[in-house]
Amino acid sequence: MTARILDGKVLSLTIQSEIATAAEQLKREHNIVPGLAVILVGDDPASQVYVRNKAKACERVGFHSKTFALPSETAQKYIMDLIKELNKDNAIHGILVQLPLPHHIDENAIINAINTDKDVDGFHPINVGRMVIGKEDCFLPCTPFGIQTLMMRNGIETGGRHVVIVGRSNIVGKPTAIILMQKAVGADATVTVCHSRTKNLPEIVRQGDIVIAAIGRANFVTADMVSPGAVVIDVGINRVKDFSTKTGYALVGDVDFENVKEVASAITPVPGGIGPMTIAMLLFNTLKAARKTLK
Ligand code: NDP
């Protein structure tokens, strides 16, 4: 059996065209153009690519976007003042601070400064709390939201199934577990979360009807760890040396894709899986933030 490939790139473009239609309507009926501000501090090449992709996606769906690329030595106060300005700016509905930030900046203080109605990344403690309670008026963090949406739109049932997540970060593993365990459509799963201190990890992963890998280690999940017919979602983005490419490196996930696809029933590729879904959900949240101003 060769697994069905869950194409996040195509689905992301479909969702983006739905968002573009909704944005057009918002403009026509209310003269509102959704606006996203992205703050990038430092010159991390991966972050620069993510920010560029986010700005391009905004353009594609007819949103207004503003990127603030700041040098790595920028003072925390400068960023806090910028966020205060953006919190007041009526043309900006979503504010995103690209993580990680340089070490001299307190990430929590920065996230806490964002107006919760503009927190389209869903990292502010108020939105995290709302997510845990299962309230609909929160912004779900984009990557976990992208994982759930990809499964729903591909007809992958999560209700009553055992989802094993490897990774417990605040941006991927933990919120994915919370979202998928909710009493809700697209959720209702029995969730197990593994991490670096988990004993018998391969044995636990083998029990998963759905396996979600968010570790940050190339090819960590191997075919012998996956139960035949399981669905495998690969969140990892790892840069590995590959001299057959022009750049000398390649991007791979946390799953040994070539071998696992022979065992799984469905699998996401890297690139082209959860990465593009994350961008689609960021646009979705920005549209939601713009609509909130109507109330
Ligand atoms: P973190 O480094 O914050 O977390 C990694 C998690 O994996 C931790 O919980 C860690 O455990 C666990 N882990 C690490 N090594 C092992 C091991 N040997 N065995 C078991 N568990 C282990 O990473 P993120 O969650 O931020 O990101 C994970 C991956 O997803 C990265 O490759 C990142 O680039 C990618 N990513 C992709 C996105 C996308 O849009 N596709 C968005 C965000 C991230 P412990 O807590 O015990 O240390």
Coordinates of C-alpha atoms and ligand atoms in Angstrom, one line a residue:
M1 CA 0.0 0.0 0.0
T2 CA 1.3 3.5 -0.8
A3 CA -0.2 6.3 1.2
R4 CA -2.5 9.0 -0.1
I5 CA -0.5 12.3 -0.2
L6 CA -2.2 15.0 1.7
D7 CA -1.3 18.0 -0.4
G8 CA -1.2 21.1 1.8
K9 CA -0.1 23.4 -1.0
V10 CA -3.2 22.8 -3.2
L11 CA -5.5 23.0 -0.2
S12 CA -3.9 26.2 1.0
L13 CA -4.5 27.8 -2.4
T14 CA -8.1 26.7 -2.4
I15 CA -8.6 28.2 1.1
Q16 CA -6.8 31.4 0.0
S17 CA -9.2 31.8 -2.9
E18 CA -12.1 31.4 -0.5
I19 CA -10.5 34.1 1.7
A20 CA -10.0 36.4 -1.3
T21 CA -13.7 36.2 -2.2
A22 CA -14.7 36.9 1.5
A23 CA -12.2 39.9 1.5
E24 CA -13.7 41.3 -1.6
Q25 CA -17.2 41.1 -0.1
L26 CA -15.9 42.8 3.1
K27 CA -14.5 45.6 1.0
R28 CA -17.6 46.0 -1.1
E29 CA -20.1 45.9 1.7
H30 CA -18.1 47.6 4.5
N31 CA -15.1 49.3 2.9
I32 CA -12.8 47.2 5.1
V33 CA -9.5 45.8 3.7
P34 CA -8.0 43.3 6.2
G35 CA -4.5 44.4 7.2
L36 CA -1.7 42.4 8.7
A37 CA 1.5 43.8 10.3
V38 CA 4.5 41.5 10.6
I39 CA 7.4 42.4 12.8
L40 CA 10.7 40.6 12.1
V41 CA 13.7 41.2 14.4
G42 CA 17.1 40.1 13.2
D43 CA 18.4 38.4 10.1
D44 CA 17.6 34.7 10.6
P45 CA 17.3 33.4 7.0
A46 CA 14.4 31.0 7.7
S47 CA 12.4 33.7 9.4
Q48 CA 13.0 36.1 6.5
V49 CA 11.6 33.5 4.1
Y50 CA 8.5 32.9 6.3
V51 CA 7.9 36.6 6.6
R52 CA 8.3 37.1 2.8
N53 CA 5.8 34.3 2.1
K54 CA 3.3 35.8 4.5
A55 CA 3.5 39.2 2.8
K56 CA 3.1 37.5 -0.6
A57 CA 0.1 35.6 0.6
C58 CA -1.5 38.8 1.9
E59 CA -1.1 40.4 -1.5
R60 CA -2.6 37.3 -3.2
V61 CA -5.8 37.5 -1.3
G62 CA -6.1 41.3 -1.5
F63 CA -5.1 42.1 2.1
H64 CA -3.0 45.1 3.1
S65 CA 0.3 44.1 4.7
K66 CA 3.1 45.9 6.4
T67 CA 6.5 44.3 7.3
F68 CA 8.7 45.9 9.9
A69 CA 12.2 44.4 9.5
L70 CA 14.3 45.5 12.4
P71 CA 17.9 44.9 13.2
S72 CA 18.8 42.2 15.8
E73 CA 20.0 44.8 18.3
T74 CA 16.6 46.6 18.4
A75 CA 15.7 47.5 22.0
Q76 CA 12.6 45.8 23.5
K77 CA 11.1 49.2 24.3
Y78 CA 11.2 50.1 20.6
I79 CA 9.2 46.9 19.7
M80 CA 6.7 47.5 22.6
D81 CA 6.1 51.1 21.3
L82 CA 5.7 49.8 17.8
I83 CA 3.1 47.3 19.0
K84 CA 1.3 50.0 20.9
E85 CA 1.0 52.1 17.7
L86 CA -0.2 49.1 15.7
N87 CA -2.7 48.2 18.4
K88 CA -4.3 51.7 17.7
D89 CA -4.0 51.6 13.9
N90 CA -7.4 51.0 12.4
A91 CA -5.9 49.8 9.1
I92 CA -4.2 46.9 10.9
H93 CA -6.3 44.0 12.1
G94 CA -3.6 41.4 12.8
I95 CA -0.2 41.8 14.4
L96 CA 2.3 39.0 14.1
V97 CA 5.8 39.0 15.7
Q98 CA 8.0 36.4 14.0
L99 CA 9.5 34.1 16.5
P100 CA 12.2 33.4 17.7
L101 CA 13.2 36.8 18.9
P102 CA 16.9 37.7 19.8
H103 CA 17.8 36.6 23.4
H104 CA 17.8 40.1 24.9
I105 CA 14.1 40.5 24.2
D106 CA 11.5 39.0 26.5
E107 CA 9.2 37.1 24.2
N108 CA 6.3 36.9 26.7
A109 CA 6.3 40.6 27.3
I110 CA 6.1 41.2 23.6
I111 CA 3.3 38.8 23.0
N112 CA 1.4 40.2 26.1
A113 CA 1.6 43.7 24.5
I114 CA -0.5 42.6 21.5
N115 CA -4.1 43.6 21.6
T116 CA -5.9 40.2 22.0
D117 CA -8.3 41.2 19.1
K118 CA -5.3 41.5 16.8
D119 CA -3.4 38.4 18.1
V120 CA -3.8 36.4 14.8
D121 CA -1.0 34.0 15.9
G122 CA -3.1 33.0 18.9
F123 CA -0.2 33.1 21.3
H124 CA -1.5 35.7 23.8
P125 CA -2.4 34.0 27.1
I126 CA -6.0 35.3 26.9
N127 CA -6.4 33.5 23.5
V128 CA -4.6 30.4 24.8
G129 CA -7.0 30.3 27.7
R130 CA -10.0 30.7 25.4
M131 CA -8.7 27.9 23.2
V132 CA -8.3 25.6 26.2
I133 CA -11.9 26.3 27.3
G134 CA -13.0 25.8 23.7
K135 CA -14.5 29.2 23.1
E136 CA -15.1 30.1 19.5
D137 CA -14.1 33.8 19.8
C138 CA -10.4 33.0 20.1
F139 CA -7.7 32.8 17.4
L140 CA -6.4 29.3 17.1
P141 CA -2.6 29.1 16.6
C142 CA -2.0 28.8 12.9
T143 CA 0.0 25.6 12.7
P144 CA -2.3 23.4 14.9
F145 CA -5.3 25.0 13.2
G146 CA -3.7 24.1 9.8
I147 CA -3.3 20.5 10.9
Q148 CA -6.9 20.2 12.0
T149 CA -8.2 21.9 8.8
L150 CA -6.1 19.7 6.6
M151 CA -7.5 16.6 8.2
M152 CA -11.1 17.9 8.1
R153 CA -10.9 19.0 4.5
N154 CA -9.5 15.6 3.5
G155 CA -12.2 13.7 5.3
I156 CA -9.9 12.3 8.0
E157 CA -12.1 11.5 11.0
T158 CA -10.5 12.3 14.3
G159 CA -13.6 11.5 16.6
G160 CA -12.8 8.5 18.9
R161 CA -9.4 7.9 17.2
H162 CA -6.1 7.8 19.0
V163 CA -3.9 10.7 18.0
V164 CA -0.3 10.4 19.1
I165 CA 1.6 13.7 19.0
V166 CA 5.4 13.8 19.3
G167 CA 6.5 17.2 20.6
R168 CA 5.0 19.4 23.3
S169 CA 6.0 23.0 22.4
N170 CA 3.7 25.9 23.1
I171 CA 3.4 26.7 19.4
V172 CA 2.7 23.2 17.9
G173 CA 2.5 20.1 20.1
K174 CA 0.6 21.4 23.1
P175 CA -2.1 23.5 21.3
T176 CA -2.6 20.6 18.7
A177 CA -3.3 18.3 21.6
I178 CA -5.8 20.8 23.1
I179 CA -7.6 21.5 19.8
L180 CA -8.0 17.8 18.9
M181 CA -9.2 16.8 22.3
Q182 CA -12.1 19.3 22.4
K183 CA -15.7 18.2 22.3
A184 CA -16.2 19.4 18.8
V185 CA -16.5 18.6 15.1
G186 CA -13.0 17.9 13.7
A187 CA -11.8 17.0 17.2
D188 CA -13.1 14.4 19.8
A189 CA -9.9 12.5 19.6
T190 CA -8.1 10.5 22.3
V191 CA -4.8 12.3 22.5
T192 CA -1.4 11.1 23.7
V193 CA 1.6 13.6 23.8
C194 CA 5.2 12.3 23.7
H195 CA 8.4 14.3 24.3
S196 CA 12.1 13.8 25.0
R197 CA 11.4 12.2 28.4
T198 CA 8.8 9.7 27.1
K199 CA 9.7 6.1 27.7
N200 CA 9.0 3.5 25.0
L201 CA 8.2 6.2 22.5
P202 CA 8.2 3.9 19.4
E203 CA 5.7 1.6 21.1
I204 CA 3.4 4.5 21.9
V205 CA 3.6 6.0 18.4
R206 CA 2.7 2.6 17.0
Q207 CA -0.6 2.8 18.9
G208 CA -1.6 5.9 17.0
D209 CA -4.4 5.9 14.4
I210 CA -3.0 9.4 13.6
V211 CA 0.6 10.4 14.3
I212 CA 1.6 14.0 14.4
A213 CA 5.4 14.7 14.4
A214 CA 6.5 18.1 15.6
I215 CA 10.0 17.5 16.9
G216 CA 12.6 19.2 14.7
R217 CA 14.7 16.1 13.9
A218 CA 15.0 14.9 10.4
N219 CA 13.6 11.4 9.7
F220 CA 12.9 10.8 13.4
V221 CA 9.7 8.8 12.8
T222 CA 10.6 5.6 10.9
A223 CA 8.3 3.0 9.2
D224 CA 8.6 0.5 12.1
M225 CA 7.1 3.1 14.4
V226 CA 3.9 3.5 12.3
S227 CA 1.0 1.2 12.5
P228 CA -0.2 0.0 9.0
G229 CA -2.9 2.3 7.8
A230 CA -2.2 5.1 10.2
V231 CA -2.4 8.8 9.1
V232 CA 0.9 10.6 9.4
I233 CA 1.1 14.4 9.7
D234 CA 4.7 15.8 9.5
V235 CA 5.1 19.3 10.9
G236 CA 8.9 19.3 11.0
I237 CA 11.0 21.5 8.8
N238 CA 14.7 20.6 8.9
R239 CA 17.5 21.8 6.8
V240 CA 19.8 19.0 5.8
K241 CA 22.9 18.9 3.6
D242 CA 22.1 17.8 0.1
F243 CA 24.8 18.4 -2.5
S244 CA 22.5 17.4 -5.4
T245 CA 20.6 20.7 -5.0
K246 CA 21.7 24.1 -6.2
T247 CA 21.8 25.5 -2.6
G248 CA 23.6 22.5 -1.1
Y249 CA 20.8 21.8 1.3
A250 CA 17.3 20.4 1.3
L251 CA 14.2 20.7 3.5
V252 CA 12.9 17.5 5.1
G253 CA 10.4 16.7 7.8
D254 CA 10.5 14.7 11.0
V255 CA 9.2 11.6 9.2
D256 CA 11.2 9.2 7.0
F257 CA 8.7 10.0 4.2
E258 CA 9.9 7.5 1.6
N259 CA 9.6 4.4 3.9
V260 CA 6.6 5.6 6.0
K261 CA 4.5 6.3 2.9
E262 CA 4.6 2.5 2.2
V263 CA 3.0 1.8 5.6
A264 CA 0.7 4.8 6.2
S265 CA -2.8 5.3 4.6
A266 CA -2.2 9.0 4.2
I267 CA 0.8 11.3 4.8
T268 CA 1.7 15.0 4.4
P269 CA 4.9 15.9 2.4
V270 CA 7.6 18.3 3.4
P271 CA 7.7 20.8 1.9
G272 CA 4.1 21.2 0.7
G273 CA 2.2 19.9 3.7
I274 CA 1.6 21.7 6.9
G275 CA 3.8 24.7 6.0
P276 CA 1.4 26.2 3.4
M277 CA -1.6 25.4 5.7
T278 CA 0.0 27.5 8.4
I279 CA -0.1 30.5 6.0
A280 CA -3.7 29.9 5.0
M281 CA -4.8 29.9 8.6
L282 CA -2.9 33.1 9.3
L283 CA -4.9 34.7 6.5
F284 CA -8.1 33.1 7.9
N285 CA -7.4 34.6 11.4
T286 CA -6.6 38.0 9.9
L287 CA -10.0 38.0 8.0
K288 CA -11.7 37.0 11.3
A289 CA -9.9 39.9 13.1
A290 CA -11.1 42.3 10.4
R291 CA -14.7 41.0 10.7
K292 CA -14.5 41.5 14.5
T293 CA -14.4 45.3 13.9
L294 CA -17.9 45.1 12.5
K295 CA -19.4 44.2 15.8
Ligands
NDP1 P1 10.5 22.8 19.7 O1 12.0 22.6 19.6 O2 10.0 24.0 20.5 O3 9.9 21.5 20.3 C1 10.3 20.2 19.9 C2 9.6 19.1 20.7 O4 10.1 17.9 20.3 C3 9.8 19.3 22.2 O5 8.6 19.0 23.0 C4 10.8 18.2 22.5 O6 10.7 17.6 23.8 C5 10.5 17.1 21.5 N1 11.7 16.3 21.1 C6 12.9 16.8 20.7 N2 13.7 15.7 20.6 C7 13.0 14.6 20.9 C8 13.3 13.2 21.0 N3 14.5 12.8 20.7 N4 12.3 12.4 21.4 C9 11.1 12.8 21.7 N5 10.7 14.1 21.6 C10 11.7 15.0 21.3 O7 10.0 22.8 18.2 P2 8.6 23.3 17.6 O8 7.5 22.6 18.2 O9 8.6 24.8 17.5 O10 8.8 22.8 16.1 C11 8.9 21.4 15.8 C12 9.2 21.3 14.3 O11 8.2 21.8 13.5 C13 10.5 22.0 13.8 O12 11.1 21.3 12.8 C14 9.9 23.3 13.3 O13 10.8 23.9 12.3 C15 8.6 22.8 12.7 N6 7.6 23.9 12.5 C16 6.9 23.9 11.4 C17 5.9 24.8 11.2 C18 5.1 24.8 9.9 O14 4.4 25.7 9.6 N7 5.1 23.6 9.2 C19 5.5 25.8 12.2 C20 6.3 25.6 13.5 C21 7.3 24.7 13.6 P3 11.0 18.4 25.2 O15 9.8 19.3 25.4 O16 11.1 17.3 26.2 O17 12.3 19.1 25.0

